[in-house]
């Protein structure tokens, strides 16, 4: 099935897993909400008006290609298969809501570090997504995309309030910054509630892997700023960066403590995770993420060598139901997904490890 | 630590795992109980009398070397370390009772297929132990040893009752035949009670791995004849052979049914067992035997290749507390044993599988 090639061609920039503090931080994201001044917000717009938004953005893209962002593709939801749309959701490039919006579209640059959703909750949602802790770079990228679009569209803006958005919590900068963190050390030592609770007191909220209301799987948490009205964009992402750095420090401390206090139990747990991932023939999404979290911790602590640490980032996406169907190129029921997921994980985990029992 | 060499030098014949029906039958054993005519049975004998038995057997051995059995060693319990005695117990060559008998001794031939305990429950307990289902060969071997000893000792024998023994259930032939069976198919399909229950109705009793009162670990069961008075030796072992063959048939049927009805779940289970055994850093005896049972089933069904099927037989012995202390050459507490056991299993399992993550 040429899985290796397929995977290499399907990587978004953030999935490569490099960047500062990448033993804890999976990705950094900056998102800007924008609306066209002369068309009602999506929730109040007619079908014709939504189509008008899509056409205007598309026309601007055809003319200017959003040159500062390099080569950019324009994908209309109506022209994509359900599996293809689901795959974009799995890669965190579009929201589940956009996948079901028939007038929706997304602009994507070459390495998928920038995605611009059209007709989601707002007319435009610009997102910059990078691996590791680099909110500054993500902000630069998002800002570039914003400038490129602003050259062609007049945005809904108010001198007192700033950018106007569908949801009042986004009014002002229209910006939300977020950081995806892998926190097995805090989870295993039962310090998560305390550390994330402290972050809440300074206006930073923590959620599971798939946004609001989702549970944390694989010990992966997203933290983001809550305040958009008042502080500047720079103040916002720098504030979040400080909180993230503090959580990283606690996480690294917790890992060292585990390593010192129960080295054998820790080693046992991470190697068992490796053994199961490399050999299971049926694996649920929940179990896979739990084991991948342990495996990644083992790699980060130097207990396991020879496995690419990027395996966690890659499988956070590729072991999702939508992506599995893309990779295996057919509809899969729940049982088939658990079998395909196990197969995919084995192939990826054994890629770097030739030999052994097959 | 030269583990490979150590293991090769420590193998008893039965542990090699070959022989007829070896996908189900681990070993076949024939045991004969004998007592010297002119000395009270061990339970009633004085220390001096027990020592007399030991000296008389030793003298006969020194003179004749029990030539038909090849090179034979004479080991007195009093001269062996506790670890060494425990290791003989783990290899099923002596009983736990003999290990604590200060006037006890054991005669062992070169490949350890014959062991003769001195001053166990009876003055002499001749045992022949072979891999696979070959009760006929085991009987021949035991009979040879019996003849060799009988040439030098007068046995307690009575025209009406046959050989006299300490326990009335052994009177007559003094023979007990037993077969050690690996029954994962019956266990996984919940047919054990039924199949072993039927065997009970024809005078065959089933026990766990370590004899009377022990629980079955690793789905390994011992079946043996109950009647010693009446039928001839040949009738006894042939009867047991018939029952064993019947159980084997049921076991093989159960495995095929599992393979047909739930191939993926079965494959998953055996590969997970492999993954854990090849990678765990801490493993209890119970978990190890459970996983080894699954691994062996996977090998026997052709689901896993490249792992020596003998791993089950070998680890039934080598992962025992006594043997672990022999191999690692020091006292080990329970935690250390679980770590050493995991290390040993990894070394043995990876012996045949070069490469992979270390």
XYZ file of C-alpha atoms in Angstrom:
716
model
C 0.000 0.000 0.000
C 3.058 2.289 -0.090
C 2.257 3.440 3.396
C 5.591 5.167 3.921
C 5.110 7.376 0.872
C 1.535 8.083 1.685
C 2.469 9.176 5.161
C 5.328 11.351 3.998
C 3.003 13.095 1.577
C 0.327 13.583 4.199
C 2.340 15.319 6.880
C 1.334 18.763 8.077
C 4.191 20.939 9.270
C 3.208 20.568 12.952
C 3.245 16.769 12.755
C 6.977 16.722 12.119
C 7.442 17.129 15.831
C 10.463 19.425 15.894
C 10.631 22.923 17.380
C 11.517 24.320 20.814
C 10.503 22.311 23.912
C 9.312 19.474 21.707
C 9.663 16.873 24.449
C 6.548 18.417 25.984
C 5.003 20.730 23.394
C 3.422 19.091 20.393
C 2.258 22.240 18.624
C 1.572 25.960 18.898
C -1.381 27.597 17.231
C -2.568 31.151 16.638
C -6.019 31.707 15.230
C -7.586 34.986 14.045
C -11.328 35.443 13.492
C -12.308 37.882 10.720
C -15.549 38.850 8.995
C -16.319 40.791 5.838
C -17.805 44.184 6.647
C -20.685 44.188 4.146
C -22.115 40.675 4.598
C -23.986 39.336 7.661
C -22.025 36.937 9.886
C -22.384 33.273 8.806
C -25.032 32.481 11.427
C -27.306 35.193 10.007
C -26.323 34.990 6.328
C -28.409 33.443 3.546
C -27.072 30.648 1.377
C -26.519 33.162 -1.393
C -24.525 35.427 0.911
C -22.348 32.533 2.102
C -21.685 31.559 -1.504
C -20.824 35.196 -2.178
C -18.197 35.112 0.604
C -16.702 31.922 -0.818
C -16.592 33.377 -4.334
C -15.004 36.631 -3.222
C -12.260 34.860 -1.291
C -11.720 32.474 -4.183
C -11.491 35.364 -6.674
C -8.930 37.099 -4.494
C -6.956 33.860 -4.219
C -7.087 33.299 -8.007
C -5.794 36.784 -8.631
C -3.125 37.084 -5.949
C -2.517 33.475 -4.887
C -1.835 34.952 -1.408
C 1.769 35.242 -2.536
C 3.462 35.836 0.865
C 2.323 32.360 1.986
C 3.903 30.539 -0.958
C 1.819 28.138 -3.006
C -1.724 28.057 -1.641
C -4.539 25.639 -2.493
C -8.238 26.528 -2.342
C -10.444 23.559 -1.405
C -14.237 23.840 -1.405
C -15.955 21.483 1.016
C -18.625 20.682 -1.586
C -15.962 19.281 -3.891
C -14.235 17.052 -1.347
C -15.207 13.492 -0.400
C -16.400 12.931 3.158
C -13.195 10.976 3.914
C -11.035 13.823 2.609
C -12.875 16.367 4.787
C -12.588 14.104 7.825
C -8.863 13.791 7.175
C -8.505 17.592 7.260
C -10.319 17.625 10.608
C -8.003 14.908 11.935
C -5.000 17.012 10.961
C -6.488 19.972 12.879
C -6.600 22.027 9.680
C -10.363 22.548 9.673
C -13.083 22.184 12.320
C -15.720 19.446 12.277
C -18.300 22.225 11.745
C -16.635 23.420 8.536
C -16.525 19.861 7.189
C -20.342 19.931 7.134
C -20.723 23.462 5.736
C -21.676 23.138 2.077
C -20.493 26.688 1.308
C -17.346 26.167 3.316
C -13.830 26.207 1.944
C -10.274 26.191 3.172
C -7.073 27.783 1.914
C -3.941 25.769 2.665
C -0.315 26.667 2.097
C 2.237 24.094 0.916
C 3.353 22.711 4.312
C -0.096 23.217 5.845
C 1.281 25.535 8.525
C -1.409 28.039 7.521
C -5.051 27.196 6.947
C -7.802 29.721 6.380
C -11.334 28.456 6.896
C -14.079 30.206 4.916
C -17.642 30.306 6.312
C -16.987 28.603 9.592
C -18.405 30.440 12.655
C -16.872 33.584 11.159
C -16.380 34.394 7.463
C -12.660 33.835 7.834
C -10.677 31.939 10.412
C -6.954 32.214 9.876
C -4.891 29.569 11.629
C -1.133 29.169 11.870
C -0.002 25.849 13.341
C 3.631 24.948 14.023
C 5.450 22.166 15.906
C 6.930 22.813 19.367
C 6.605 26.007 21.382
C 6.777 28.841 18.894
C 3.780 31.068 19.394
C 5.815 34.038 18.140
C 6.403 32.405 14.755
C 2.797 31.227 14.606
C 1.649 34.768 15.274
C 3.927 36.103 12.520
C 2.529 33.603 10.038
C -1.076 34.304 10.970
C -0.412 38.026 10.805
C 1.072 37.663 7.316
C -1.995 35.765 6.161
C -4.220 38.403 7.757
C -2.390 41.199 5.911
C -2.621 39.347 2.612
C -6.392 38.946 2.986
C -6.923 42.461 4.356
C -5.444 43.844 1.148
C -8.468 42.467 -0.697
C -11.331 42.550 1.819
C -12.720 45.121 4.160
C -13.083 43.474 7.597
C -15.844 44.175 10.118
C -14.013 46.381 12.595
C -15.046 48.881 15.186
C -12.836 51.525 16.657
C -13.928 50.759 20.213
C -14.181 47.003 20.080
C -11.693 46.013 17.409
C -12.562 43.076 15.126
C -16.200 42.042 15.308
C -16.945 38.349 15.511
C -19.910 35.997 15.759
C -19.136 34.935 19.295
C -18.675 37.827 21.764
C -15.739 36.024 23.409
C -13.716 36.531 20.220
C -14.371 40.252 19.819
C -11.300 42.503 19.983
C -8.187 40.942 18.571
C -10.220 37.998 17.278
C -7.208 36.026 18.315
C -6.902 32.796 20.190
C -3.531 31.244 20.882
C -3.175 27.665 21.998
C -0.505 25.147 22.813
C -0.845 21.362 22.682
C 1.059 19.705 25.509
C 1.969 16.107 26.240
C 1.802 15.754 30.024
C 2.367 12.106 31.037
C 4.626 13.050 33.965
C 1.939 15.185 35.594
C -0.729 12.616 34.775
C 1.197 9.634 36.188
C 2.063 11.529 39.349
C -1.478 12.862 39.806
C -0.505 16.517 39.586
C -2.550 17.468 36.538
C -5.554 18.963 38.300
C -3.339 21.115 40.482
C -1.071 22.417 37.721
C -3.815 23.021 35.161
C -6.029 24.516 37.868
C -3.362 27.126 38.599
C -3.226 28.005 34.899
C -6.985 28.587 34.996
C -6.499 31.317 37.580
C -4.501 33.405 35.107
C -7.050 33.164 32.297
C -5.710 30.098 30.558
C -8.067 27.187 29.985
C -7.079 23.544 29.445
C -8.981 21.090 27.289
C -8.527 17.621 25.841
C -7.118 16.844 22.455
C -10.165 17.666 20.355
C -11.140 20.994 21.815
C -13.986 22.049 24.062
C -15.848 19.263 25.795
C -13.464 16.561 24.629
C -11.639 14.334 27.078
C -7.879 14.237 27.288
C -6.613 11.223 25.396
C -3.011 10.145 25.454
C -2.319 12.708 28.191
C -2.450 15.445 25.548
C -3.912 18.783 26.640
C -4.566 22.028 24.813
C -4.174 25.262 26.734
C -5.435 28.549 25.323
C -6.042 32.161 26.269
C -9.548 33.219 27.214
C -9.342 37.003 26.834
C -9.463 38.634 23.407
C -10.684 42.115 24.302
C -8.112 44.369 25.922
C -4.589 43.114 25.603
C -2.762 43.257 22.291
C -2.027 40.157 20.224
C 1.571 40.167 21.400
C 0.542 40.452 25.041
C -1.852 37.546 24.552
C 0.575 35.055 23.030
C 3.394 36.078 25.352
C 1.116 35.514 28.354
C 0.249 32.062 27.095
C 3.897 31.355 26.381
C 4.746 32.139 30.009
C 2.047 29.796 31.326
C 3.121 27.066 28.903
C 6.736 27.421 30.020
C 5.685 27.067 33.627
C 3.676 23.900 32.885
C 6.633 22.509 30.897
C 8.893 23.039 33.905
C 6.454 21.153 36.179
C 6.105 18.359 33.629
C 9.866 17.900 33.256
C 10.263 17.913 37.044
C 7.553 15.280 37.397
C 9.263 13.066 34.806
C 12.600 13.266 36.598
C 10.949 12.469 39.923
C 9.284 9.389 38.447
C 12.594 8.329 36.936
C 14.376 8.684 40.259
C 11.699 7.235 42.513
C 10.541 4.272 40.462
C 12.942 3.729 37.573
C 12.134 0.061 37.104
C 8.369 0.464 37.171
C 8.664 3.336 34.695
C 10.937 1.380 32.380
C 8.607 -1.602 32.585
C 5.591 0.519 31.693
C 7.165 2.212 28.670
C 8.601 -1.033 27.290
C 5.285 -2.823 27.751
C 3.667 0.001 25.779
C 6.251 -0.491 23.032
C 5.717 -4.257 23.053
C 1.957 -3.940 22.707
C 2.070 -1.231 20.029
C 4.620 -3.169 17.979
C 2.648 -6.415 18.171
C -1.082 -5.981 18.817
C -3.404 -6.971 15.973
C -6.475 -5.142 17.309
C -6.263 -1.807 19.072
C -8.825 0.822 20.026
C -8.137 4.517 19.660
C -8.148 5.056 23.433
C -5.696 2.254 24.129
C -3.450 3.326 21.257
C -3.184 6.890 22.579
C -2.552 5.721 26.130
C 0.258 3.438 24.950
C 1.686 6.028 22.548
C 1.852 8.471 25.433
C 3.871 5.976 27.479
C 6.108 5.122 24.515
C 6.804 8.783 23.833
C 7.657 9.354 27.492
C 10.107 6.445 27.282
C 11.725 7.951 24.198
C 11.934 11.419 25.791
C 13.560 9.992 28.919
C 16.088 8.031 26.883
C 14.710 4.685 28.104
C 13.850 3.593 24.561
C 16.074 4.265 21.586
C 15.556 3.664 17.906
C 11.948 4.821 17.679
C 11.210 8.209 16.096
C 9.670 10.489 18.756
C 7.437 11.925 16.024
C 5.447 8.705 16.235
C 3.124 10.291 18.791
C 2.328 13.359 16.661
C 1.935 11.269 13.525
C -0.341 8.713 15.151
C -2.412 11.342 16.960
C -3.628 12.042 13.424
C -3.205 8.868 11.421
C -4.858 6.530 13.905
C -8.074 8.596 13.856
C -11.102 6.995 12.204
C -11.167 9.545 9.356
C -7.530 9.172 8.488
C -7.575 5.412 8.716
C -10.260 5.335 6.037
C -8.149 7.670 3.901
C -5.054 5.517 4.294
C -6.788 2.199 3.693
C -8.944 3.857 1.039
C -12.306 2.379 2.037
C -15.079 2.590 4.594
C -14.161 0.751 7.783
C -16.532 -0.328 10.530
C -15.405 -0.072 14.159
C -13.863 -3.582 14.249
C -12.053 -3.039 10.968
C -10.719 0.287 12.203
C -9.219 -1.358 15.288
C -7.489 -3.910 13.041
C -6.304 -1.295 10.519
C -5.095 0.967 13.306
C -3.007 -1.861 14.761
C -1.562 -2.607 11.312
C -0.687 1.043 10.703
C 0.966 1.414 14.107
C 3.037 -1.731 13.559
C 4.214 -0.507 10.182
C 5.203 2.896 11.507
C 6.848 1.552 14.660
C 8.794 -1.099 12.763
C 9.874 1.329 10.033
C 12.886 2.337 12.102
C 13.456 -1.119 13.529
C 14.379 -3.672 10.953
C 14.452 -7.317 11.971
C 12.651 -8.930 14.853
C 9.709 -11.272 14.646
C 7.196 -10.391 11.927
C 26.607 -13.762 32.175
C 26.883 -16.363 29.391
C 23.225 -17.151 29.769
C 22.998 -19.112 26.554
C 25.719 -21.530 27.639
C 24.338 -21.828 31.108
C 20.938 -22.713 29.752
C 22.288 -25.238 27.282
C 24.171 -26.946 30.072
C 21.148 -26.958 32.372
C 18.633 -28.645 30.126
C 16.968 -31.865 31.198
C 15.984 -34.188 28.370
C 12.266 -33.426 28.767
C 12.829 -29.681 28.461
C 13.997 -30.017 24.861
C 10.356 -30.172 23.898
C 10.508 -32.711 21.077
C 8.731 -36.081 20.973
C 5.353 -37.276 19.691
C 2.354 -34.930 20.073
C 4.630 -32.192 21.354
C 2.237 -29.404 20.392
C 0.138 -30.514 23.365
C 2.232 -32.899 25.451
C 5.133 -31.375 27.327
C 6.397 -34.532 28.981
C 5.666 -38.135 29.905
C 6.718 -39.637 33.190
C 6.801 -43.102 34.734
C 7.642 -43.485 38.397
C 8.253 -46.679 40.366
C 8.218 -46.831 44.177
C 10.554 -49.389 45.746
C 11.705 -50.190 49.280
C 14.502 -52.308 50.656
C 13.152 -55.462 52.254
C 15.201 -55.421 55.475
C 14.893 -51.752 56.537
C 11.744 -50.001 57.823
C 10.083 -47.601 55.361
C 11.474 -44.049 55.604
C 8.588 -42.779 57.758
C 9.407 -45.380 60.398
C 13.169 -45.598 59.975
C 15.762 -44.120 62.330
C 18.359 -41.653 61.101
C 20.915 -44.437 61.170
C 18.709 -46.661 59.051
C 18.133 -43.880 56.497
C 21.867 -43.282 56.310
C 22.291 -47.026 55.841
C 19.939 -46.937 52.835
C 21.863 -44.028 51.333
C 25.200 -45.797 51.862
C 23.999 -49.076 50.398
C 22.659 -47.392 47.249
C 25.819 -45.344 46.977
C 28.011 -48.436 47.336
C 26.070 -50.226 44.620
C 26.391 -47.169 42.381
C 30.154 -46.919 43.037
C 30.608 -50.551 42.137
C 28.331 -50.844 39.120
C 27.718 -47.249 38.075
C 24.257 -48.448 36.990
C 25.852 -49.170 33.630
C 22.702 -49.639 31.494
C 21.771 -45.989 32.180
C 25.080 -44.592 30.931
C 27.021 -42.178 33.105
C 25.189 -41.652 36.385
C 25.866 -39.073 39.125
C 25.098 -39.599 42.807
C 24.155 -36.373 44.592
C 23.589 -36.299 48.354
C 21.194 -33.601 49.519
C 23.452 -32.779 52.454
C 26.231 -31.811 50.070
C 24.190 -29.524 47.820
C 23.452 -25.819 48.362
C 19.831 -24.847 48.947
C 19.736 -23.148 45.531
C 21.050 -26.275 43.821
C 18.417 -28.445 45.508
C 15.675 -25.969 44.591
C 16.864 -26.058 40.989
C 16.480 -29.869 40.930
C 12.933 -29.439 42.218
C 12.198 -26.843 39.517
C 13.383 -29.297 36.867
C 10.999 -31.941 38.287
C 13.930 -34.243 39.037
C 13.356 -34.408 42.797
C 10.405 -33.578 45.036
C 10.333 -30.611 47.429
C 10.232 -33.182 50.275
C 13.491 -34.777 49.197
C 15.188 -31.381 49.006
C 14.697 -31.124 52.792
C 15.680 -34.707 53.651
C 19.170 -34.641 55.119
C 19.749 -38.325 54.356
C 18.256 -37.906 50.897
C 20.110 -38.374 47.657
C 19.408 -38.601 43.952
C 20.949 -40.584 41.121
C 20.846 -38.806 37.759
C 21.834 -40.086 34.351
C 23.612 -37.882 31.807
C 20.588 -36.304 30.095
C 18.527 -36.354 33.292
C 15.865 -38.552 31.721
C 16.236 -40.880 34.722
C 16.355 -39.757 38.322
C 16.269 -42.063 41.332
C 15.380 -40.436 44.636
C 16.771 -42.094 47.769
C 14.875 -41.746 51.071
C 11.917 -39.826 49.801
C 8.525 -41.258 50.862
C 9.899 -44.653 49.841
C 13.530 -45.829 49.979
C 13.742 -45.573 46.208
C 11.696 -43.647 43.718
C 12.724 -44.328 40.151
C 11.558 -41.734 37.645
C 11.873 -41.653 33.874
C 10.920 -38.347 32.276
C 10.844 -37.727 28.522
C 9.514 -34.975 26.238
C 6.250 -35.476 24.311
C 3.925 -38.435 24.590
C 6.134 -41.496 24.998
C 4.990 -43.370 28.060
C 6.226 -46.620 26.479
C 9.793 -45.300 26.280
C 9.539 -43.838 29.766
C 8.376 -47.205 31.068
C 11.281 -48.957 29.337
C 13.768 -46.561 30.892
C 12.269 -46.846 34.377
C 12.158 -50.604 34.028
C 15.834 -50.693 33.062
C 16.731 -48.626 36.114
C 14.586 -50.899 38.274
C 16.375 -54.001 36.954
C 19.770 -52.407 37.544
C 18.900 -51.648 41.162
C 17.132 -54.938 41.769
C 20.355 -56.741 40.888
C 21.878 -55.234 44.022
C 18.981 -54.845 46.475
C 16.224 -57.083 47.698
C 12.953 -55.115 47.421
C 10.006 -55.353 49.820
C 7.629 -57.489 47.818
C 4.678 -59.671 48.608
C 3.293 -62.382 46.418
C -0.298 -61.204 46.867
C 0.159 -57.459 46.877
C 3.247 -56.925 44.744
C 5.651 -54.140 45.730
C 5.061 -52.760 49.211
C 5.138 -49.000 49.633
C 4.706 -46.380 52.329
C 1.424 -45.103 50.945
C -1.213 -47.813 50.328
C -2.253 -46.159 47.046
C 1.122 -47.114 45.585
C 1.073 -50.784 46.586
C 1.150 -53.283 43.706
C 3.137 -52.145 40.732
C 4.392 -49.158 42.718
C 3.990 -47.383 39.434
C 2.517 -44.045 38.594
C 2.469 -42.768 35.048
C 1.750 -39.135 34.260
C 1.590 -36.816 31.304
C 2.040 -33.032 31.374
C -0.319 -31.327 28.937
C -0.559 -27.778 27.642
C -4.270 -27.092 27.211
C -4.833 -23.439 26.198
C -7.472 -24.336 23.610
C -9.679 -26.081 26.175
C -8.996 -23.344 28.731
C -9.839 -20.448 26.385
C -13.008 -22.148 25.216
C -14.076 -23.110 28.724
C -14.081 -26.852 28.091
C -11.458 -27.853 30.653
C -13.782 -28.912 33.452
C -15.810 -31.059 31.109
C -12.898 -32.788 29.395
C -10.837 -33.362 32.535
C -13.977 -34.415 34.415
C -14.560 -37.177 31.893
C -10.974 -38.380 32.384
C -11.660 -38.602 36.105
C -14.405 -41.124 35.453
C -11.889 -43.598 34.030
C -9.474 -43.375 36.959
C -7.259 -40.599 35.655
C -6.749 -37.548 37.838
C -5.726 -34.053 36.665
C -3.621 -31.619 38.675
C -1.797 -28.357 38.159
C 1.818 -28.016 37.200
C 3.373 -28.718 40.579
C 1.479 -31.813 41.595
C -1.207 -32.408 44.158
C -2.937 -29.327 45.491
C -1.183 -26.952 43.095
C -3.122 -24.711 40.762
C -2.778 -24.935 37.032
C -0.462 -22.213 35.832
C 0.105 -21.464 32.173
C -2.755 -23.858 31.314
C -0.434 -26.774 32.056
C -2.029 -29.865 33.598
C -0.658 -33.173 34.764
C -2.800 -36.269 34.341
C -1.920 -39.517 36.041
C -3.287 -42.983 36.767
C -4.835 -43.642 40.159
C -4.810 -47.425 40.322
C -1.598 -49.340 41.073
C -2.978 -52.586 42.417
C -4.440 -54.980 39.840
C -3.503 -54.041 36.301
C 0.023 -54.643 35.009
C 2.448 -51.797 34.351
C 1.820 -52.030 30.627
C -1.924 -51.903 31.121
C -1.525 -48.850 33.335
C 0.548 -46.729 30.983
C -1.428 -47.793 27.926
C -4.641 -46.784 29.675
C -3.198 -43.386 30.445
C -1.900 -43.061 26.904
C -5.415 -43.627 25.577
C -6.878 -40.946 27.856
C -4.073 -38.533 26.966
C -4.692 -39.117 23.263
C -8.355 -38.373 23.727
C -7.607 -35.115 25.574
C -5.101 -34.176 22.849
C -7.785 -34.641 20.209
C -10.173 -32.378 22.126
C -7.447 -29.781 22.624
C -6.496 -29.701 18.941
C -10.166 -29.428 17.976
C -10.646 -26.542 20.390
C -7.634 -24.712 18.917
C -8.944 -25.088 15.372
C -12.369 -23.866 16.429
C -10.853 -20.781 18.050
C -8.786 -20.165 14.923
C -11.836 -20.410 12.694
C -14.295 -18.530 14.867
C -12.148 -15.662 16.078
C -8.911 -15.595 14.111
C -8.209 -11.927 14.669
C -8.853 -11.950 18.404
C -6.649 -15.024 18.723
C -3.849 -13.501 16.675
C -4.093 -10.313 18.697
C -3.863 -12.190 21.974
C -0.824 -14.279 21.024
C 1.061 -11.312 19.557
C 0.315 -9.184 22.601
C 1.745 -11.980 24.729
C 4.855 -11.978 22.563
C 5.129 -8.188 22.771
C 4.910 -8.179 26.555
C 7.296 -11.098 27.073
C 9.860 -9.602 24.716
C 9.718 -6.175 26.351
C 8.504 -6.187 29.962
C 11.060 -5.222 32.606
C 9.127 -6.630 35.581
C 7.076 -9.808 35.379
C 5.514 -12.090 37.966
C 5.621 -15.857 37.665
C 1.857 -16.075 37.138
C 1.800 -13.457 34.394
C 4.830 -14.991 32.704
C 3.224 -18.439 32.538
C -0.068 -17.036 31.283
C 1.720 -15.135 28.505
C 4.030 -18.047 27.665
C 0.988 -20.252 27.282
C -0.504 -17.790 24.770
C 2.819 -17.406 22.944
C 3.240 -21.160 22.655
C -0.298 -21.506 21.311
C 0.545 -18.872 18.690
C 3.664 -20.790 17.683
C 1.791 -24.101 17.516
C -0.923 -22.580 15.326
C 1.633 -21.060 12.973
C 0.575 -17.507 13.876
C 4.040 -16.651 15.173
C 7.223 -17.778 13.490
C 10.836 -17.441 14.505
C 10.417 -18.249 18.188
C 11.534 -21.668 19.425
C 8.472 -23.560 20.734
C 10.700 -25.003 23.466
C 10.532 -21.596 25.141
C 7.508 -22.738 27.161
C 9.202 -25.880 28.515
C 12.437 -24.041 29.203
C 10.759 -21.163 30.999
C 8.422 -23.417 32.967
C 11.656 -24.285 34.760
C 14.001 -21.340 34.384
C 11.545 -18.664 35.461
C 10.924 -20.432 38.784
C 12.284 -18.694 41.890
C 14.822 -21.449 42.585
C 16.234 -21.502 39.110
C 16.372 -17.733 38.827
C 18.629 -17.646 41.870
C 20.811 -20.342 40.299
C 21.080 -18.457 37.022
C 21.751 -15.052 38.576
C 23.898 -16.727 41.210
C 22.586 -14.869 44.254
C 19.631 -14.585 46.621
C 16.812 -12.558 45.086
C 13.861 -11.030 46.914
C 10.426 -11.083 45.267
C 10.913 -7.730 43.459
C 14.348 -8.729 42.219
C 13.004 -12.049 40.986
C 10.344 -10.293 38.902
C 13.041 -8.116 37.339
C 15.435 -11.038 36.771
C 12.664 -13.169 35.332
C 11.799 -10.431 32.819
C 15.472 -10.124 31.861
C 15.840 -13.863 31.390
C 12.693 -14.117 29.286
C 13.836 -11.239 27.069
C 17.216 -12.859 26.513
C 15.710 -16.207 25.625
C 12.990 -14.784 23.411
C 15.380 -12.487 21.557
C 17.979 -15.223 21.100
C 16.303 -16.351 17.898
C 15.286 -12.864 16.842
C 18.184 -10.618 16.098
C 17.498 -6.930 15.539
C 14.563 -4.914 16.769
C 14.609 -2.319 19.488
C 16.877 -3.169 22.417
